[in-house]
Amino acid sequence: MQVAVVTFDGFNELDSFIASALINRCRADGLEAFITTPTPVVTSMNGVEVTGQRPMEFVTDADVVLVGSGVRTRDVVADDRLVSRLVLDPARQLIGAQCSGTLVLARLGLLDGMPACTDLTSRPFVEARGVTVLDAPFHAEGNIATAGGCLASQYLATWVITRTLGEDAARGVVDYVAPVGEKQQTVDRALRAVRAGEVALP
């Protein structure tokens, strides 16, 4: 199972790197994440240059697609040519977004009729597209999930691992990376956030 972590120029390192690092702890179980970029090299909001592991077209074949945030997301959604490269199918893919990445899902029409999570800065722009924004860190309906706040990327990763490999696998990954002395609390918080935010579709 392959995960595309969509990473645009001006990206937030916490979104892309936390999600990909947590998911890649499941490589031995057949789940692997790749930084997926529209150009060969992208530069983060803090000037970190990263070479993409997969081109943008990889999103079409990936089993899971996570869209990170960044300081240029509004430019992304205004670029019809770039948006047209994001060919996603929620019927067969798990699709998630982090903070301003939620704006990308809204632009693609994937949030029609469902509420979503995003960060406080992006909230008015997401709402301007007719999406109800929740005061919550994580929300999922069916195969689509959104998260709000940089460190909520752990919840997106927990959701992906739970949906693909099961809760025990997610528990093991979060436990491994959790601060010493806070492992149980961290695991419980991550699983609680995902359970509380997930809405089963009829």
mmCIF file of C-alpha atoms in Angstrom:
data_model
loop_
_atom_site.group_PDB
_atom_site.id
_atom_site.type_symbol
_atom_site.label_atom_id
_atom_site.label_comp_id
_atom_site.label_asym_id
_atom_site.label_seq_id
_atom_site.Cartn_x
_atom_site.Cartn_y
_atom_site.Cartn_z
ATOM 1 C CA MET A 1 0.000 0.000 0.000
ATOM 2 C CA GLN A 2 1.432 3.346 -1.040
ATOM 3 C CA VAL A 3 0.802 6.776 0.443
ATOM 4 C CA ALA A 4 1.321 10.042 -1.434
ATOM 5 C CA VAL A 5 2.142 12.881 0.955
ATOM 6 C CA VAL A 6 1.407 15.845 -1.306
ATOM 7 C CA THR A 7 3.926 18.578 -0.616
ATOM 8 C CA PHE A 8 3.781 21.942 -2.383
ATOM 9 C CA ASP A 9 6.292 24.777 -2.513
ATOM 10 C CA GLY A 10 6.104 26.743 0.739
ATOM 11 C CA PHE A 11 5.078 23.609 2.647
ATOM 12 C CA ASN A 12 4.897 23.199 6.409
ATOM 13 C CA GLU A 13 7.551 20.697 7.446
ATOM 14 C CA LEU A 14 5.526 19.386 10.380
ATOM 15 C CA ASP A 15 2.646 18.306 8.152
ATOM 16 C CA SER A 16 4.617 16.410 5.535
ATOM 17 C CA PHE A 17 7.428 14.989 7.638
ATOM 18 C CA ILE A 18 5.476 13.844 10.707
ATOM 19 C CA ALA A 19 2.857 12.037 8.627
ATOM 20 C CA SER A 20 5.399 10.384 6.337
ATOM 21 C CA ALA A 21 7.752 9.428 9.194
ATOM 22 C CA LEU A 22 5.004 7.782 11.228
ATOM 23 C CA ILE A 23 3.540 5.916 8.275
ATOM 24 C CA ASN A 24 6.963 4.729 7.138
ATOM 25 C CA ARG A 25 7.405 2.894 10.416
ATOM 26 C CA CYS A 26 4.985 0.433 8.817
ATOM 27 C CA ARG A 27 7.134 -0.398 5.780
ATOM 28 C CA ALA A 28 7.682 -3.958 6.975
ATOM 29 C CA ASP A 29 3.898 -4.381 6.993
ATOM 30 C CA GLY A 30 3.535 -3.131 3.440
ATOM 31 C CA LEU A 31 2.567 0.506 4.045
ATOM 32 C CA GLU A 32 4.945 3.145 2.690
ATOM 33 C CA ALA A 33 4.740 6.927 2.297
ATOM 34 C CA PHE A 34 6.416 9.086 -0.343
ATOM 35 C CA ILE A 35 6.869 12.855 -0.435
ATOM 36 C CA THR A 36 4.995 13.741 -3.622
ATOM 37 C CA THR A 37 5.727 17.066 -5.289
ATOM 38 C CA PRO A 38 4.619 19.069 -8.359
ATOM 39 C CA THR A 39 8.245 19.931 -9.191
ATOM 40 C CA PRO A 40 11.445 17.935 -8.609
ATOM 41 C CA VAL A 41 12.439 20.168 -5.684
ATOM 42 C CA VAL A 42 10.207 22.166 -3.342
ATOM 43 C CA THR A 43 11.179 24.640 -0.638
ATOM 44 C CA SER A 44 9.471 24.738 2.742
ATOM 45 C CA MET A 45 8.092 27.806 4.462
ATOM 46 C CA ASN A 46 11.351 27.907 6.431
ATOM 47 C CA GLY A 47 13.671 27.502 3.465
ATOM 48 C CA VAL A 48 14.297 23.746 3.611
ATOM 49 C CA GLU A 49 14.762 22.313 0.125
ATOM 50 C CA VAL A 50 13.391 18.827 -0.404
ATOM 51 C CA THR A 51 13.658 16.565 -3.425
ATOM 52 C CA GLY A 52 10.336 14.869 -4.119
ATOM 53 C CA GLN A 53 10.251 11.077 -4.008
ATOM 54 C CA ARG A 54 7.357 10.841 -6.448
ATOM 55 C CA PRO A 55 5.883 13.233 -9.069
ATOM 56 C CA MET A 56 2.412 14.671 -8.616
ATOM 57 C CA GLU A 57 0.884 12.144 -10.999
ATOM 58 C CA PHE A 58 1.613 9.447 -8.399
ATOM 59 C CA VAL A 59 -1.519 10.573 -6.519
ATOM 60 C CA THR A 60 -3.688 8.806 -9.080
ATOM 61 C CA ASP A 61 -2.175 5.402 -8.319
ATOM 62 C CA ALA A 62 -1.613 5.805 -4.566
ATOM 63 C CA ASP A 63 -3.840 3.940 -2.115
ATOM 64 C CA VAL A 64 -3.756 6.904 0.262
ATOM 65 C CA VAL A 65 -3.299 10.622 -0.469
ATOM 66 C CA LEU A 66 -2.499 13.153 2.253
ATOM 67 C CA VAL A 67 -2.376 16.833 1.340
ATOM 68 C CA GLY A 68 -0.166 18.950 3.576
ATOM 69 C CA SER A 69 -0.393 22.666 4.179
ATOM 70 C CA GLY A 70 1.850 25.606 3.450
ATOM 71 C CA VAL A 71 2.057 29.331 3.007
ATOM 72 C CA ARG A 72 1.208 29.173 -0.711
ATOM 73 C CA THR A 73 -1.872 26.966 -0.653
ATOM 74 C CA ARG A 74 -4.133 29.742 -1.901
ATOM 75 C CA ASP A 75 -1.843 30.043 -4.930
ATOM 76 C CA VAL A 76 -2.143 26.284 -5.415
ATOM 77 C CA VAL A 77 -5.938 26.290 -5.489
ATOM 78 C CA ALA A 78 -5.914 29.250 -7.883
ATOM 79 C CA ASP A 79 -3.720 27.335 -10.341
ATOM 80 C CA ASP A 80 -6.087 25.341 -12.554
ATOM 81 C CA ARG A 81 -3.246 23.482 -14.248
ATOM 82 C CA LEU A 82 -1.788 22.328 -10.923
ATOM 83 C CA VAL A 83 -5.187 21.368 -9.513
ATOM 84 C CA SER A 84 -5.918 19.323 -12.640
ATOM 85 C CA ARG A 85 -2.953 17.083 -11.757
ATOM 86 C CA LEU A 86 -4.686 16.036 -8.534
ATOM 87 C CA VAL A 87 -6.892 13.247 -9.855
ATOM 88 C CA LEU A 88 -8.327 11.618 -6.721
ATOM 89 C CA ASP A 89 -11.006 8.996 -6.182
ATOM 90 C CA PRO A 90 -12.517 8.702 -2.684
ATOM 91 C CA ALA A 91 -14.304 5.519 -3.732
ATOM 92 C CA ARG A 92 -11.001 3.637 -3.811
ATOM 93 C CA GLN A 93 -8.530 5.901 -1.995
ATOM 94 C CA LEU A 94 -8.170 7.179 1.552
ATOM 95 C CA ILE A 95 -7.817 10.952 1.244
ATOM 96 C CA GLY A 96 -6.733 13.283 4.033
ATOM 97 C CA ALA A 97 -5.687 16.891 4.409
ATOM 98 C CA GLN A 98 -3.901 18.960 7.004
ATOM 99 C CA CYS A 99 -4.606 22.624 7.827
ATOM 100 C CA SER A 100 -4.617 24.627 4.572
ATOM 101 C CA GLY A 101 -4.517 21.338 2.675
ATOM 102 C CA THR A 102 -8.218 21.217 3.511
ATOM 103 C CA LEU A 103 -8.611 24.136 1.106
ATOM 104 C CA VAL A 104 -7.284 21.893 -1.663
ATOM 105 C CA LEU A 105 -9.894 19.222 -0.924
ATOM 106 C CA ALA A 106 -12.579 21.912 -0.936
ATOM 107 C CA ARG A 107 -11.321 23.180 -4.294
ATOM 108 C CA LEU A 108 -11.544 19.634 -5.654
ATOM 109 C CA GLY A 109 -15.157 19.336 -4.479
ATOM 110 C CA LEU A 110 -14.353 16.488 -2.093
ATOM 111 C CA LEU A 111 -15.857 18.190 0.958
ATOM 112 C CA ASP A 112 -19.302 18.896 -0.474
ATOM 113 C CA GLY A 113 -21.868 18.200 2.238
ATOM 114 C CA MET A 114 -19.409 17.394 5.005
ATOM 115 C CA PRO A 115 -17.722 19.502 7.695
ATOM 116 C CA ALA A 116 -13.958 19.666 7.980
ATOM 117 C CA CYS A 117 -11.044 20.651 10.187
ATOM 118 C CA THR A 118 -8.355 23.191 9.397
ATOM 119 C CA ASP A 119 -6.084 25.669 11.166
ATOM 120 C CA LEU A 120 -7.293 29.049 12.398
ATOM 121 C CA THR A 121 -5.506 30.995 9.656
ATOM 122 C CA SER A 122 -7.023 28.915 6.868
ATOM 123 C CA ARG A 123 -10.492 28.734 8.400
ATOM 124 C CA PRO A 124 -12.029 31.799 6.693
ATOM 125 C CA PHE A 125 -10.788 30.675 3.277
ATOM 126 C CA VAL A 126 -12.198 27.168 3.746
ATOM 127 C CA GLU A 127 -15.498 28.609 4.976
ATOM 128 C CA ALA A 128 -15.602 30.905 1.953
ATOM 129 C CA ARG A 129 -15.868 27.755 -0.153
ATOM 130 C CA GLY A 130 -19.024 26.756 1.701
ATOM 131 C CA VAL A 131 -17.440 24.234 4.067
ATOM 132 C CA THR A 132 -18.439 24.150 7.740
ATOM 133 C CA VAL A 133 -15.262 24.178 9.833
ATOM 134 C CA LEU A 134 -15.282 22.268 13.107
ATOM 135 C CA ASP A 135 -13.556 23.345 16.307
ATOM 136 C CA ALA A 136 -11.794 19.994 16.464
ATOM 137 C CA PRO A 137 -8.396 18.518 15.561
ATOM 138 C CA PHE A 138 -9.657 15.662 13.389
ATOM 139 C CA HIS A 139 -12.733 14.649 11.440
ATOM 140 C CA ALA A 140 -13.359 11.806 8.999
ATOM 141 C CA GLU A 141 -16.335 10.610 7.022
ATOM 142 C CA GLY A 142 -15.895 7.459 4.994
ATOM 143 C CA ASN A 143 -12.620 7.696 3.113
ATOM 144 C CA ILE A 144 -12.036 11.422 3.628
ATOM 145 C CA ALA A 145 -10.365 12.963 6.671
ATOM 146 C CA THR A 146 -9.166 16.417 7.646
ATOM 147 C CA ALA A 147 -7.036 17.663 10.523
ATOM 148 C CA GLY A 148 -6.453 21.085 12.022
ATOM 149 C CA GLY A 149 -3.260 22.253 13.694
ATOM 150 C CA CYS A 150 0.289 21.252 12.754
ATOM 151 C CA LEU A 151 0.649 18.544 15.381
ATOM 152 C CA ALA A 152 -2.686 17.031 14.344
ATOM 153 C CA SER A 153 -0.670 15.373 11.576
ATOM 154 C CA GLN A 154 -0.175 12.540 14.071
ATOM 155 C CA TYR A 155 -3.931 11.987 13.986
ATOM 156 C CA LEU A 156 -3.991 11.765 10.196
ATOM 157 C CA ALA A 157 -1.187 9.212 10.324
ATOM 158 C CA THR A 158 -2.966 7.289 13.084
ATOM 159 C CA TRP A 159 -6.133 7.237 10.961
ATOM 160 C CA VAL A 160 -4.270 5.975 7.895
ATOM 161 C CA ILE A 161 -2.491 3.221 9.810
ATOM 162 C CA THR A 162 -5.678 2.194 11.613
ATOM 163 C CA ARG A 163 -7.672 2.037 8.394
ATOM 164 C CA THR A 164 -5.030 0.078 6.480
ATOM 165 C CA LEU A 165 -3.305 -2.116 9.081
ATOM 166 C CA GLY A 166 -5.536 -1.963 12.144
ATOM 167 C CA GLU A 167 -5.562 -0.252 15.511
ATOM 168 C CA ASP A 168 -2.826 -2.424 17.003
ATOM 169 C CA ALA A 169 -0.398 -1.266 14.309
ATOM 170 C CA ALA A 170 -1.293 2.377 14.946
ATOM 171 C CA ARG A 171 -0.897 1.876 18.670
ATOM 172 C CA GLY A 172 2.575 0.431 18.164
ATOM 173 C CA VAL A 173 3.748 3.302 15.961
ATOM 174 C CA VAL A 174 2.464 6.052 18.240
ATOM 175 C CA ASP A 175 3.882 4.296 21.287
ATOM 176 C CA TYR A 176 7.309 4.126 19.654
ATOM 177 C CA VAL A 177 7.512 7.867 18.908
ATOM 178 C CA ALA A 178 5.736 9.105 22.060
ATOM 179 C CA PRO A 179 7.747 10.964 24.709
ATOM 180 C CA VAL A 180 9.209 8.763 27.424
ATOM 181 C CA GLY A 181 6.965 8.816 30.471
ATOM 182 C CA GLU A 182 3.995 9.885 28.356
ATOM 183 C CA LYS A 183 3.617 6.913 26.047
ATOM 184 C CA GLN A 184 0.263 5.634 27.242
ATOM 185 C CA GLN A 185 -1.247 9.121 27.389
ATOM 186 C CA THR A 186 -0.003 9.881 23.881
ATOM 187 C CA VAL A 187 -1.341 6.640 22.424
ATOM 188 C CA ASP A 188 -4.686 7.106 24.152
ATOM 189 C CA ARG A 189 -4.978 10.698 22.958
ATOM 190 C CA ALA A 190 -4.232 9.822 19.326
ATOM 191 C CA LEU A 191 -6.673 6.920 19.213
ATOM 192 C CA ARG A 192 -9.320 8.911 21.084
ATOM 193 C CA ALA A 193 -9.036 11.793 18.611
ATOM 194 C CA VAL A 194 -9.464 9.449 15.647
ATOM 195 C CA ARG A 195 -12.373 7.557 17.200
ATOM 196 C CA ALA A 196 -14.134 10.755 18.233
ATOM 197 C CA GLY A 197 -13.661 12.354 14.827
ATOM 198 C CA GLU A 198 -14.648 9.433 12.659
ATOM 199 C CA VAL A 199 -18.205 9.316 11.382
ATOM 200 C CA ALA A 200 -19.394 6.063 9.857
ATOM 201 C CA LEU A 201 -21.301 6.469 6.622
ATOM 202 C CA PRO A 202 -24.517 4.481 6.106
#
